[in-house]
PDB file of C-alpha atoms in Angstrom:
ATOM      1  CA  UNK A  67     -15.585  15.321 -25.855  1.00 70.00           C
ATOM      2  CA  UNK A  68     -16.194  11.752 -23.134  1.00 84.00           C
ATOM      3  CA  UNK A  69     -14.229   8.866 -22.178  1.00 87.00           C
ATOM      4  CA  UNK A  70     -16.007   5.700 -22.660  1.00 89.00           C
ATOM      5  CA  UNK A  71     -13.362   3.074 -21.389  1.00 90.00           C
ATOM      6  CA  UNK A  72     -10.323   1.456 -21.009  1.00 92.00           C
ATOM      7  CA  UNK A  73      -8.663  -2.175 -21.126  1.00 92.00           C
ATOM      8  CA  UNK A  74      -5.973  -2.806 -20.312  1.00 93.00           C
ATOM      9  CA  UNK A  75      -3.748  -5.758 -21.713  1.00 93.00           C
ATOM     10  CA  UNK A  76      -0.763  -7.498 -20.932  1.00 91.00           C
ATOM     11  CA  UNK A  77       2.068  -9.176 -23.461  1.00 88.00           C
ATOM     12  CA  UNK A  78       0.269 -11.887 -23.992  1.00 88.00           C
ATOM     13  CA  UNK A  79      -3.577 -11.096 -24.587  1.00 88.00           C
ATOM     14  CA  UNK A  80      -4.774 -10.950 -20.767  1.00 90.00           C
ATOM     15  CA  UNK A  81      -6.885  -8.716 -19.623  1.00 91.00           C
ATOM     16  CA  UNK A  82      -5.321  -6.973 -16.368  1.00 92.00           C
ATOM     17  CA  UNK A  83      -7.629  -3.960 -16.328  1.00 92.00           C
ATOM     18  CA  UNK A  84     -11.190  -2.862 -17.260  1.00 92.00           C
ATOM     19  CA  UNK A  85     -12.848   0.829 -15.925  1.00 90.00           C
ATOM     20  CA  UNK A  86     -15.388   2.056 -17.148  1.00 89.00           C
ATOM     21  CA  UNK A  87     -16.779   6.152 -17.428  1.00 88.00           C
ATOM     22  CA  UNK A  88     -19.593   5.813 -19.863  1.00 86.00           C
ATOM     23  CA  UNK A  89     -21.043   3.036 -21.527  1.00 85.00           C
ATOM     24  CA  UNK A  90     -24.449   2.758 -23.187  1.00 83.00           C
ATOM     25  CA  UNK A  91     -24.461   0.219 -24.853  1.00 83.00           C
ATOM     26  CA  UNK A  92     -23.494  -3.522 -23.507  1.00 83.00           C
ATOM     27  CA  UNK A  93     -22.159  -6.124 -25.614  1.00 81.00           C
ATOM     28  CA  UNK A  94     -23.597  -9.055 -24.536  1.00 83.00           C
ATOM     29  CA  UNK A  95     -20.477 -10.841 -23.838  1.00 88.00           C
ATOM     30  CA  UNK A  96     -19.302 -12.156 -20.688  1.00 89.00           C
ATOM     31  CA  UNK A  97     -16.456  -9.017 -19.697  1.00 87.00           C
ATOM     32  CA  UNK A  98     -13.819 -12.080 -21.042  1.00 89.00           C
ATOM     33  CA  UNK A  99     -15.391 -12.926 -23.550  1.00 91.00           C
ATOM     34  CA  UNK A 100     -15.578  -8.725 -24.678  1.00 91.00           C
ATOM     35  CA  UNK A 101     -11.444  -8.604 -23.654  1.00 91.00           C
ATOM     36  CA  UNK A 102     -10.767 -11.373 -26.035  1.00 92.00           C
ATOM     37  CA  UNK A 103     -12.587 -10.602 -28.426  1.00 92.00           C
ATOM     38  CA  UNK A 104     -10.814  -6.867 -28.325  1.00 91.00           C
ATOM     39  CA  UNK A 105      -7.479  -8.158 -28.152  1.00 92.00           C
ATOM     40  CA  UNK A 106      -7.981 -10.138 -30.880  1.00 93.00           C
ATOM     41  CA  UNK A 107      -8.825  -7.776 -32.998  1.00 91.00           C
ATOM     42  CA  UNK A 108      -6.278  -4.947 -31.682  1.00 89.00           C
ATOM     43  CA  UNK A 109      -4.053  -7.474 -32.871  1.00 90.00           C
ATOM     44  CA  UNK A 110      -5.400  -8.014 -36.198  1.00 91.00           C
ATOM     45  CA  UNK A 111      -5.424  -4.667 -36.732  1.00 87.00           C
ATOM     46  CA  UNK A 112      -1.599  -3.861 -35.385  1.00 86.00           C
ATOM     47  CA  UNK A 113      -0.480  -6.654 -37.534  1.00 87.00           C
ATOM     48  CA  UNK A 114      -2.851  -5.130 -40.938  1.00 86.00           C
ATOM     49  CA  UNK A 115      -1.693  -1.718 -40.375  1.00 84.00           C
ATOM     50  CA  UNK A 116       2.114  -2.759 -39.844  1.00 81.00           C
ATOM     51  CA  UNK A 117       1.828  -4.642 -43.654  1.00 84.00           C
ATOM     52  CA  UNK A 118      -0.268  -2.487 -45.872  1.00 82.00           C
ATOM     53  CA  UNK A 119      -0.012   1.094 -44.257  1.00 79.00           C
ATOM     54  CA  UNK A 120       1.854   3.603 -47.426  1.00 78.00           C
ATOM     55  CA  UNK A 121       3.622   5.769 -44.729  1.00 73.00           C
ATOM     56  CA  UNK A 122       6.157   5.046 -42.191  1.00 67.00           C
ATOM     57  CA  UNK A 123       4.448   4.507 -38.806  1.00 65.00           C
ATOM     58  CA  UNK A 124       5.150   5.995 -35.698  1.00 65.00           C
ATOM     59  CA  UNK A 125       5.217   3.360 -33.168  1.00 66.00           C
ATOM     60  CA  UNK A 126       3.265   2.402 -30.558  1.00 73.00           C
ATOM     61  CA  UNK A 127       0.035   5.082 -30.956  1.00 82.00           C
ATOM     62  CA  UNK A 128      -3.249   3.890 -32.820  1.00 84.00           C
ATOM     63  CA  UNK A 129      -6.557   5.083 -33.599  1.00 87.00           C
ATOM     64  CA  UNK A 130      -9.570   4.350 -35.727  1.00 89.00           C
ATOM     65  CA  UNK A 131     -13.044   5.981 -35.811  1.00 90.00           C
ATOM     66  CA  UNK A 132     -16.116   5.433 -36.613  1.00 90.00           C
ATOM     67  CA  UNK A 133     -18.876   7.274 -36.682  1.00 89.00           C
ATOM     68  CA  UNK A 134     -19.665   6.995 -32.735  1.00 88.00           C
ATOM     69  CA  UNK A 135     -16.161   6.244 -31.318  1.00 89.00           C
ATOM     70  CA  UNK A 136     -12.691   6.498 -31.691  1.00 91.00           C
ATOM     71  CA  UNK A 137     -10.910   3.679 -30.939  1.00 92.00           C
ATOM     72  CA  UNK A 138      -6.801   4.670 -29.410  1.00 92.00           C
ATOM     73  CA  UNK A 139      -4.082   1.732 -28.911  1.00 91.00           C
ATOM     74  CA  UNK A 140      -1.389   2.703 -26.992  1.00 90.00           C
ATOM     75  CA  UNK A 141       1.840   0.250 -26.973  1.00 89.00           C
ATOM     76  CA  UNK A 142       4.791   0.273 -24.203  1.00 89.00           C
ATOM     77  CA  UNK A 143       7.863  -1.020 -25.302  1.00 88.00           C
ATOM     78  CA  UNK A 144       6.858  -3.609 -22.389  1.00 88.00           C
ATOM     79  CA  UNK A 145       4.229  -4.727 -24.887  1.00 88.00           C
ATOM     80  CA  UNK A 146       1.462  -3.600 -22.746  1.00 90.00           C
ATOM     81  CA  UNK A 147      -1.357  -2.178 -24.307  1.00 91.00           C
ATOM     82  CA  UNK A 148      -4.034   0.629 -23.647  1.00 92.00           C
ATOM     83  CA  UNK A 149      -7.472   0.427 -25.562  1.00 92.00           C
ATOM     84  CA  UNK A 150      -9.381   3.689 -24.590  1.00 92.00           C
ATOM     85  CA  UNK A 151     -12.650   3.778 -25.912  1.00 91.00           C
ATOM     86  CA  UNK A 152     -13.831   7.752 -26.535  1.00 91.00           C
ATOM     87  CA  UNK A 153     -16.249   9.990 -28.677  1.00 89.00           C
ATOM     88  CA  UNK A 154     -15.363  10.951 -31.628  1.00 88.00           C
ATOM     89  CA  UNK A 155     -13.962  14.520 -31.004  1.00 84.00           C
ATOM     90  CA  UNK A 156     -11.475  13.450 -28.290  1.00 84.00           C
ATOM     91  CA  UNK A 157      -8.113  15.201 -28.137  1.00 83.00           C
ATOM     92  CA  UNK A 158      -5.152  15.005 -26.839  1.00 85.00           C
ATOM     93  CA  UNK A 159      -5.447  11.277 -26.094  1.00 87.00           C
ATOM     94  CA  UNK A 160      -1.513  10.280 -26.842  1.00 87.00           C
ATOM     95  CA  UNK A 161      -0.906  11.928 -24.259  1.00 88.00           C
ATOM     96  CA  UNK A 162      -4.078  11.004 -21.868  1.00 89.00           C
ATOM     97  CA  UNK A 163      -2.126   7.190 -22.236  1.00 90.00           C
ATOM     98  CA  UNK A 164       1.383   7.875 -21.710  1.00 90.00           C
ATOM     99  CA  UNK A 165      -0.093  10.181 -18.452  1.00 90.00           C
ATOM    100  CA  UNK A 166      -2.068   6.668 -17.673  1.00 90.00           C
ATOM    101  CA  UNK A 167       0.849   4.385 -17.886  1.00 91.00           C
ATOM    102  CA  UNK A 168       3.962   6.342 -16.516  1.00 91.00           C
ATOM    103  CA  UNK A 169       2.129   7.848 -13.681  1.00 91.00           C
ATOM    104  CA  UNK A 170      -0.365   4.872 -13.016  1.00 91.00           C
ATOM    105  CA  UNK A 171       0.090   2.344 -13.944  1.00 91.00           C
ATOM    106  CA  UNK A 172       4.593   2.573 -13.214  1.00 89.00           C
ATOM    107  CA  UNK A 173       3.773   3.468  -9.543  1.00 87.00           C
ATOM    108  CA  UNK A 174       1.172   1.832  -8.808  1.00 88.00           C
ATOM    109  CA  UNK A 175       1.569  -1.193 -10.092  1.00 87.00           C
ATOM    110  CA  UNK A 176       5.126  -2.083 -11.562  1.00 86.00           C
ATOM    111  CA  UNK A 177       6.330  -0.791  -7.859  1.00 86.00           C
ATOM    112  CA  UNK A 178       3.445  -2.312  -5.995  1.00 87.00           C
ATOM    113  CA  UNK A 179       4.984  -5.386  -4.079  1.00 84.00           C
ATOM    114  CA  UNK A 180       1.878  -7.111  -3.745  1.00 83.00           C
ATOM    115  CA  UNK A 181       0.450  -7.124  -7.637  1.00 84.00           C
ATOM    116  CA  UNK A 182       2.141 -10.049  -9.102  1.00 83.00           C
ATOM    117  CA  UNK A 183       2.942  -9.586 -12.627  1.00 80.00           C
ATOM    118  CA  UNK A 184       0.426 -10.762 -15.606  1.00 82.00           C
ATOM    119  CA  UNK A 185      -2.215 -11.170 -13.502  1.00 86.00           C
ATOM    120  CA  UNK A 186      -5.403  -9.121 -13.544  1.00 89.00           C
ATOM    121  CA  UNK A 187      -4.977  -5.747 -10.927  1.00 88.00           C
ATOM    122  CA  UNK A 188      -6.839  -6.377  -8.067  1.00 86.00           C
ATOM    123  CA  UNK A 189      -5.636  -2.726  -6.391  1.00 88.00           C
ATOM    124  CA  UNK A 190      -7.597  -0.249  -5.180  1.00 88.00           C
ATOM    125  CA  UNK A 191      -5.032   2.132  -5.061  1.00 89.00           C
ATOM    126  CA  UNK A 192      -4.153   1.976  -8.702  1.00 90.00           C
ATOM    127  CA  UNK A 193      -8.370   2.332  -9.459  1.00 90.00           C
ATOM    128  CA  UNK A 194      -8.373   5.180  -7.530  1.00 91.00           C
ATOM    129  CA  UNK A 195      -5.602   6.674  -9.188  1.00 91.00           C
ATOM    130  CA  UNK A 196      -6.626   6.436 -13.043  1.00 92.00           C
ATOM    131  CA  UNK A 197      -9.513   7.599 -12.274  1.00 91.00           C
ATOM    132  CA  UNK A 198      -8.271  10.529 -11.036  1.00 91.00           C
ATOM    133  CA  UNK A 199      -6.222  10.897 -13.814  1.00 90.00           C
ATOM    134  CA  UNK A 200      -8.615  10.046 -16.159  1.00 90.00           C
ATOM    135  CA  UNK A 201     -11.444  12.725 -14.691  1.00 89.00           C
ATOM    136  CA  UNK A 202      -8.491  15.383 -14.738  1.00 88.00           C
ATOM    137  CA  UNK A 203      -7.806  15.243 -18.311  1.00 85.00           C
ATOM    138  CA  UNK A 204      -9.392  17.621 -20.795  1.00 80.00           C
ATOM    139  CA  UNK A 205     -10.559  14.878 -22.803  1.00 73.00           C
ATOM    140  CA  UNK A 206     -13.560  14.473 -20.355  1.00 76.00           C
ATOM    141  CA  UNK A 207     -17.089  15.728 -19.731  1.00 64.00           C
ATOM    142  CA  UNK A 208     -19.947  14.584 -17.350  1.00 50.00           C
ATOM    143  CA  UNK A 209     -22.127  14.806 -19.977  1.00 47.00           C
ATOM    144  CA  UNK A 210     -21.762  12.308 -23.420  1.00 47.00           C
ATOM    145  CA  UNK A 211     -21.082  15.034 -26.838  1.00 45.00           C
TER     146      UNK A 211
ATOM    147  CA  UNK B 241      14.563   8.923  -9.157  1.00 47.00           C
ATOM    148  CA  UNK B 242      16.427   6.441 -10.701  1.00 56.00           C
ATOM    149  CA  UNK B 243      18.387   5.502  -7.692  1.00 76.00           C
ATOM    150  CA  UNK B 244      15.540   5.652  -5.659  1.00 80.00           C
ATOM    151  CA  UNK B 245      13.817   3.195  -7.478  1.00 85.00           C
ATOM    152  CA  UNK B 246      16.318   0.934  -7.306  1.00 89.00           C
ATOM    153  CA  UNK B 247      16.508   0.625  -3.303  1.00 89.00           C
ATOM    154  CA  UNK B 248      12.695   0.008  -3.937  1.00 89.00           C
ATOM    155  CA  UNK B 249      12.681  -2.406  -5.923  1.00 89.00           C
ATOM    156  CA  UNK B 250      15.599  -4.581  -4.479  1.00 91.00           C
ATOM    157  CA  UNK B 251      13.418  -4.225  -0.840  1.00 91.00           C
ATOM    158  CA  UNK B 252      10.652  -5.505  -2.769  1.00 90.00           C
ATOM    159  CA  UNK B 253      12.383  -8.725  -4.258  1.00 90.00           C
ATOM    160  CA  UNK B 254      14.192  -9.073  -0.681  1.00 90.00           C
ATOM    161  CA  UNK B 255      10.818  -9.229   1.043  1.00 90.00           C
ATOM    162  CA  UNK B 256       9.709 -11.842  -1.140  1.00 88.00           C
ATOM    163  CA  UNK B 257      12.243 -13.949  -1.315  1.00 89.00           C
ATOM    164  CA  UNK B 258      12.869 -14.596   2.349  1.00 89.00           C
ATOM    165  CA  UNK B 259       8.899 -15.718   2.244  1.00 86.00           C
ATOM    166  CA  UNK B 260       9.837 -17.826  -0.803  1.00 83.00           C
ATOM    167  CA  UNK B 261       9.216 -21.839   0.083  1.00 74.00           C
ATOM    168  CA  UNK B 262       5.802 -23.537   1.670  1.00 71.00           C
ATOM    169  CA  UNK B 263       7.258 -24.412   5.145  1.00 77.00           C
ATOM    170  CA  UNK B 264       8.743 -20.718   6.137  1.00 81.00           C
ATOM    171  CA  UNK B 265       6.961 -18.833   8.865  1.00 86.00           C
ATOM    172  CA  UNK B 266       5.787 -15.828   8.691  1.00 85.00           C
ATOM    173  CA  UNK B 267       8.067 -14.924  11.828  1.00 88.00           C
ATOM    174  CA  UNK B 268      11.237 -16.107  10.829  1.00 88.00           C
ATOM    175  CA  UNK B 269      10.372 -14.611   7.597  1.00 89.00           C
ATOM    176  CA  UNK B 270       9.990 -11.608   8.800  1.00 90.00           C
ATOM    177  CA  UNK B 271      13.368 -11.769  11.678  1.00 91.00           C
ATOM    178  CA  UNK B 272      15.461 -12.094   8.523  1.00 91.00           C
ATOM    179  CA  UNK B 273      14.483  -9.076   7.298  1.00 92.00           C
ATOM    180  CA  UNK B 274      15.121  -7.269  10.437  1.00 93.00           C
ATOM    181  CA  UNK B 275      18.204  -8.898  10.617  1.00 93.00           C
ATOM    182  CA  UNK B 276      19.112  -7.356   7.487  1.00 93.00           C
ATOM    183  CA  UNK B 277      17.838  -4.262   8.214  1.00 94.00           C
ATOM    184  CA  UNK B 278      20.449  -4.307  11.604  1.00 95.00           C
ATOM    185  CA  UNK B 279      23.568  -5.256   9.751  1.00 95.00           C
ATOM    186  CA  UNK B 280      22.822  -2.385   7.036  1.00 93.00           C
ATOM    187  CA  UNK B 281      22.029   0.723   9.679  1.00 93.00           C
ATOM    188  CA  UNK B 282      24.721  -0.646  11.704  1.00 93.00           C
ATOM    189  CA  UNK B 283      27.010   0.282   9.078  1.00 93.00           C
ATOM    190  CA  UNK B 284      25.204   2.716   7.481  1.00 91.00           C
ATOM    191  CA  UNK B 285      24.925   5.391  10.117  1.00 91.00           C
ATOM    192  CA  UNK B 286      29.178   5.049  11.018  1.00 88.00           C
ATOM    193  CA  UNK B 287      29.159   6.675   7.232  1.00 88.00           C
ATOM    194  CA  UNK B 288      26.377   9.020   7.416  1.00 87.00           C
ATOM    195  CA  UNK B 289      27.476  10.255  11.082  1.00 86.00           C
ATOM    196  CA  UNK B 290      31.332  10.470   9.805  1.00 83.00           C
ATOM    197  CA  UNK B 291      31.167  14.718   9.277  1.00 80.00           C
ATOM    198  CA  UNK B 292      28.715  15.745  12.305  1.00 79.00           C
ATOM    199  CA  UNK B 293      29.926  15.183  16.062  1.00 80.00           C
ATOM    200  CA  UNK B 294      29.328  13.649  19.510  1.00 83.00           C
ATOM    201  CA  UNK B 295      25.006  13.822  19.744  1.00 85.00           C
ATOM    202  CA  UNK B 296      24.111  16.172  22.990  1.00 85.00           C
ATOM    203  CA  UNK B 297      21.489  13.217  24.308  1.00 87.00           C
ATOM    204  CA  UNK B 298      19.176  10.313  23.611  1.00 86.00           C
ATOM    205  CA  UNK B 299      17.060  12.836  22.123  1.00 87.00           C
ATOM    206  CA  UNK B 300      19.049  13.980  19.790  1.00 88.00           C
ATOM    207  CA  UNK B 301      20.240  10.851  18.602  1.00 88.00           C
ATOM    208  CA  UNK B 302      16.293  10.515  18.202  1.00 88.00           C
ATOM    209  CA  UNK B 303      15.856  13.783  15.896  1.00 88.00           C
ATOM    210  CA  UNK B 304      18.515  12.703  14.365  1.00 88.00           C
ATOM    211  CA  UNK B 305      17.105   9.522  13.035  1.00 85.00           C
ATOM    212  CA  UNK B 306      13.828  11.267  12.399  1.00 86.00           C
ATOM    213  CA  UNK B 307      15.284  13.686  10.132  1.00 88.00           C
ATOM    214  CA  UNK B 308      18.591  13.432   8.459  1.00 89.00           C
ATOM    215  CA  UNK B 309      18.573   9.431   8.504  1.00 90.00           C
ATOM    216  CA  UNK B 310      14.395   9.673   7.081  1.00 91.00           C
ATOM    217  CA  UNK B 311      15.909  12.138   4.615  1.00 90.00           C
ATOM    218  CA  UNK B 312      18.719  10.031   3.370  1.00 89.00           C
ATOM    219  CA  UNK B 313      16.516   6.787   3.304  1.00 89.00           C
ATOM    220  CA  UNK B 314      13.146   7.869   2.175  1.00 90.00           C
ATOM    221  CA  UNK B 315      13.595  11.158   0.797  1.00 90.00           C
ATOM    222  CA  UNK B 316      11.135  12.738   3.323  1.00 90.00           C
ATOM    223  CA  UNK B 317      10.901  13.579   7.424  1.00 91.00           C
ATOM    224  CA  UNK B 318       9.453  11.743   9.826  1.00 91.00           C
ATOM    225  CA  UNK B 319       6.115  13.329  10.547  1.00 91.00           C
ATOM    226  CA  UNK B 320       5.885  13.366  13.954  1.00 91.00           C
ATOM    227  CA  UNK B 321       8.047  12.008  17.362  1.00 91.00           C
ATOM    228  CA  UNK B 322       6.325  11.497  20.832  1.00 91.00           C
ATOM    229  CA  UNK B 323       8.023   9.839  23.647  1.00 91.00           C
ATOM    230  CA  UNK B 324       7.134   9.979  27.144  1.00 89.00           C
ATOM    231  CA  UNK B 325      10.688  10.572  28.677  1.00 85.00           C
ATOM    232  CA  UNK B 326      11.290   7.647  29.734  1.00 87.00           C
ATOM    233  CA  UNK B 327      12.970   5.881  26.552  1.00 88.00           C
ATOM    234  CA  UNK B 328       9.815   5.418  24.928  1.00 92.00           C
ATOM    235  CA  UNK B 329       9.232   7.152  21.559  1.00 92.00           C
ATOM    236  CA  UNK B 330       7.070   7.201  18.910  1.00 93.00           C
ATOM    237  CA  UNK B 331       7.633   7.713  15.299  1.00 92.00           C
ATOM    238  CA  UNK B 332       5.240   8.405  13.009  1.00 92.00           C
ATOM    239  CA  UNK B 333       5.115   8.276   9.139  1.00 92.00           C
ATOM    240  CA  UNK B 334       1.910   9.318   7.228  1.00 91.00           C
ATOM    241  CA  UNK B 335       2.972   8.103   4.154  1.00 90.00           C
ATOM    242  CA  UNK B 336       5.726   6.021   4.286  1.00 90.00           C
ATOM    243  CA  UNK B 337       7.638   5.117   1.406  1.00 88.00           C
ATOM    244  CA  UNK B 338       7.703   1.314   0.519  1.00 88.00           C
ATOM    245  CA  UNK B 339       3.627   1.226   1.448  1.00 89.00           C
ATOM    246  CA  UNK B 340       2.661   4.353  -0.599  1.00 87.00           C
ATOM    247  CA  UNK B 341       2.172   2.672  -3.410  1.00 86.00           C
ATOM    248  CA  UNK B 342       0.187  -0.750  -2.258  1.00 85.00           C
ATOM    249  CA  UNK B 343      -2.793   1.093  -1.287  1.00 83.00           C
ATOM    250  CA  UNK B 344      -3.940   4.107  -0.115  1.00 83.00           C
ATOM    251  CA  UNK B 345      -6.770   2.520   3.044  1.00 82.00           C
ATOM    252  CA  UNK B 346      -7.098  -1.164   4.512  1.00 84.00           C
ATOM    253  CA  UNK B 347      -6.638  -3.240   1.487  1.00 85.00           C
ATOM    254  CA  UNK B 348      -3.398  -5.466   1.788  1.00 87.00           C
ATOM    255  CA  UNK B 349      -2.812  -4.117   5.419  1.00 88.00           C
ATOM    256  CA  UNK B 350      -2.129  -8.044   6.606  1.00 87.00           C
ATOM    257  CA  UNK B 351       0.833  -7.816   4.913  1.00 87.00           C
ATOM    258  CA  UNK B 352       1.612  -4.406   5.604  1.00 89.00           C
ATOM    259  CA  UNK B 353       4.140  -5.598   8.104  1.00 89.00           C
ATOM    260  CA  UNK B 354       6.728  -7.466   5.934  1.00 89.00           C
ATOM    261  CA  UNK B 355       7.399  -4.700   4.459  1.00 91.00           C
ATOM    262  CA  UNK B 356       8.370  -2.575   7.519  1.00 92.00           C
ATOM    263  CA  UNK B 357      10.427  -5.459   8.845  1.00 93.00           C
ATOM    264  CA  UNK B 358      13.740  -3.799   7.291  1.00 93.00           C
ATOM    265  CA  UNK B 359      13.180  -0.611   8.662  1.00 93.00           C
ATOM    266  CA  UNK B 360      12.409  -1.922  12.137  1.00 94.00           C
ATOM    267  CA  UNK B 361      16.667  -3.253  11.635  1.00 94.00           C
ATOM    268  CA  UNK B 362      17.892  -0.321  10.184  1.00 94.00           C
ATOM    269  CA  UNK B 363      16.136   1.912  13.028  1.00 93.00           C
ATOM    270  CA  UNK B 364      17.467  -0.790  15.745  1.00 94.00           C
ATOM    271  CA  UNK B 365      21.130  -1.366  13.963  1.00 94.00           C
ATOM    272  CA  UNK B 366      21.818   2.804  13.790  1.00 93.00           C
ATOM    273  CA  UNK B 367      21.131   3.061  17.131  1.00 92.00           C
ATOM    274  CA  UNK B 368      23.490   0.472  17.883  1.00 92.00           C
ATOM    275  CA  UNK B 369      25.703   2.017  16.492  1.00 91.00           C
ATOM    276  CA  UNK B 370      25.330   5.102  18.055  1.00 89.00           C
ATOM    277  CA  UNK B 371      25.206   3.507  21.467  1.00 89.00           C
ATOM    278  CA  UNK B 372      21.681   2.509  22.048  1.00 89.00           C
ATOM    279  CA  UNK B 373      20.499  -0.796  22.441  1.00 92.00           C
ATOM    280  CA  UNK B 374      16.145  -0.697  21.895  1.00 93.00           C
ATOM    281  CA  UNK B 375      14.140  -3.033  20.813  1.00 94.00           C
ATOM    282  CA  UNK B 376      12.233  -1.372  17.639  1.00 93.00           C
ATOM    283  CA  UNK B 377       8.602  -2.605  16.316  1.00 93.00           C
ATOM    284  CA  UNK B 378       6.075  -0.917  13.118  1.00 93.00           C
ATOM    285  CA  UNK B 379       2.357  -1.106  13.653  1.00 92.00           C
ATOM    286  CA  UNK B 380      -0.026  -0.588  10.580  1.00 91.00           C
ATOM    287  CA  UNK B 381      -3.872   0.922  11.464  1.00 88.00           C
ATOM    288  CA  UNK B 382      -4.070   2.831   7.713  1.00 88.00           C
ATOM    289  CA  UNK B 383      -1.751   2.317   4.524  1.00 85.00           C
ATOM    290  CA  UNK B 384       0.329   4.485   3.881  1.00 88.00           C
ATOM    291  CA  UNK B 385       1.013   5.763   7.508  1.00 90.00           C
ATOM    292  CA  UNK B 386       2.468   3.757  10.042  1.00 92.00           C
ATOM    293  CA  UNK B 387       4.368   3.744  13.421  1.00 92.00           C
ATOM    294  CA  UNK B 388       7.771   2.942  14.680  1.00 92.00           C
ATOM    295  CA  UNK B 389       7.889   2.098  18.218  1.00 93.00           C
ATOM    296  CA  UNK B 390      11.653   2.165  19.905  1.00 92.00           C
ATOM    297  CA  UNK B 391      12.028   1.111  23.122  1.00 92.00           C
ATOM    298  CA  UNK B 392      14.839   1.663  25.132  1.00 92.00           C
ATOM    299  CA  UNK B 393      16.933  -0.920  27.332  1.00 89.00           C
ATOM    300  CA  UNK B 394      18.509   1.266  30.006  1.00 81.00           C
ATOM    301  CA  UNK B 395      21.170  -1.497  31.572  1.00 60.00           C
TER     302      UNK B 395
END
């Protein structure tokens, strides 16, 4: 079980943070373009699922799976979106994303007077704590599955 | 937990409010915050010490500040109190509440004094109402630890 990378988007689609743990293949485009592409995709999928899903949705958490990776989307009530890519077999990611939101984002960004809202996150403490939480989670392994 | 958050956030907003406006200098803004803290501390200590008896001496008052006042306001005690017994006291807080979520190290170091000004005033106000005139300054070398230096003015 491995965690590949994490994007955090604010409610307008601006990327606030990008974190990477294991990434074997680069996309070949700049980080901003990649972020826009990612945001566009999750926005479209979210509206697609809302319209076309045959069952009632559990709001806030969405995941899709390909042969190679699994993407998890966690959207908070304040419309901050956490997008996490992991390998196919990852478990417990919903709880992990919730933990990242409450224990890292809210603590070290919302309560940090030096972090302006809706701007990219520059706090080193946030990055350190995020890294710690991700590495401690059972879904993280140092060798890719 | 909820009540603590409100104080933190109001304090954050007070700091950014005071720094609004292009012509405001760092010193003016910090002085305003200190003044706010002074008025708060002055009245706060009246309320907090209503039950306890008179203090034995100056050192006793300092210990009160380090333990009871800090626990009431910041939910922890001062980690270290030093004095030269000549009217200078240094309070060490290794994990100051307002700085603990900002950084762990040197990032944002230049902005840290803004978040200490209110507390300096708070301590000064408390001591003033307990009969001690003093000057309180703060120093940060590495977040989130900081030092408050109290210099008692003897008449």
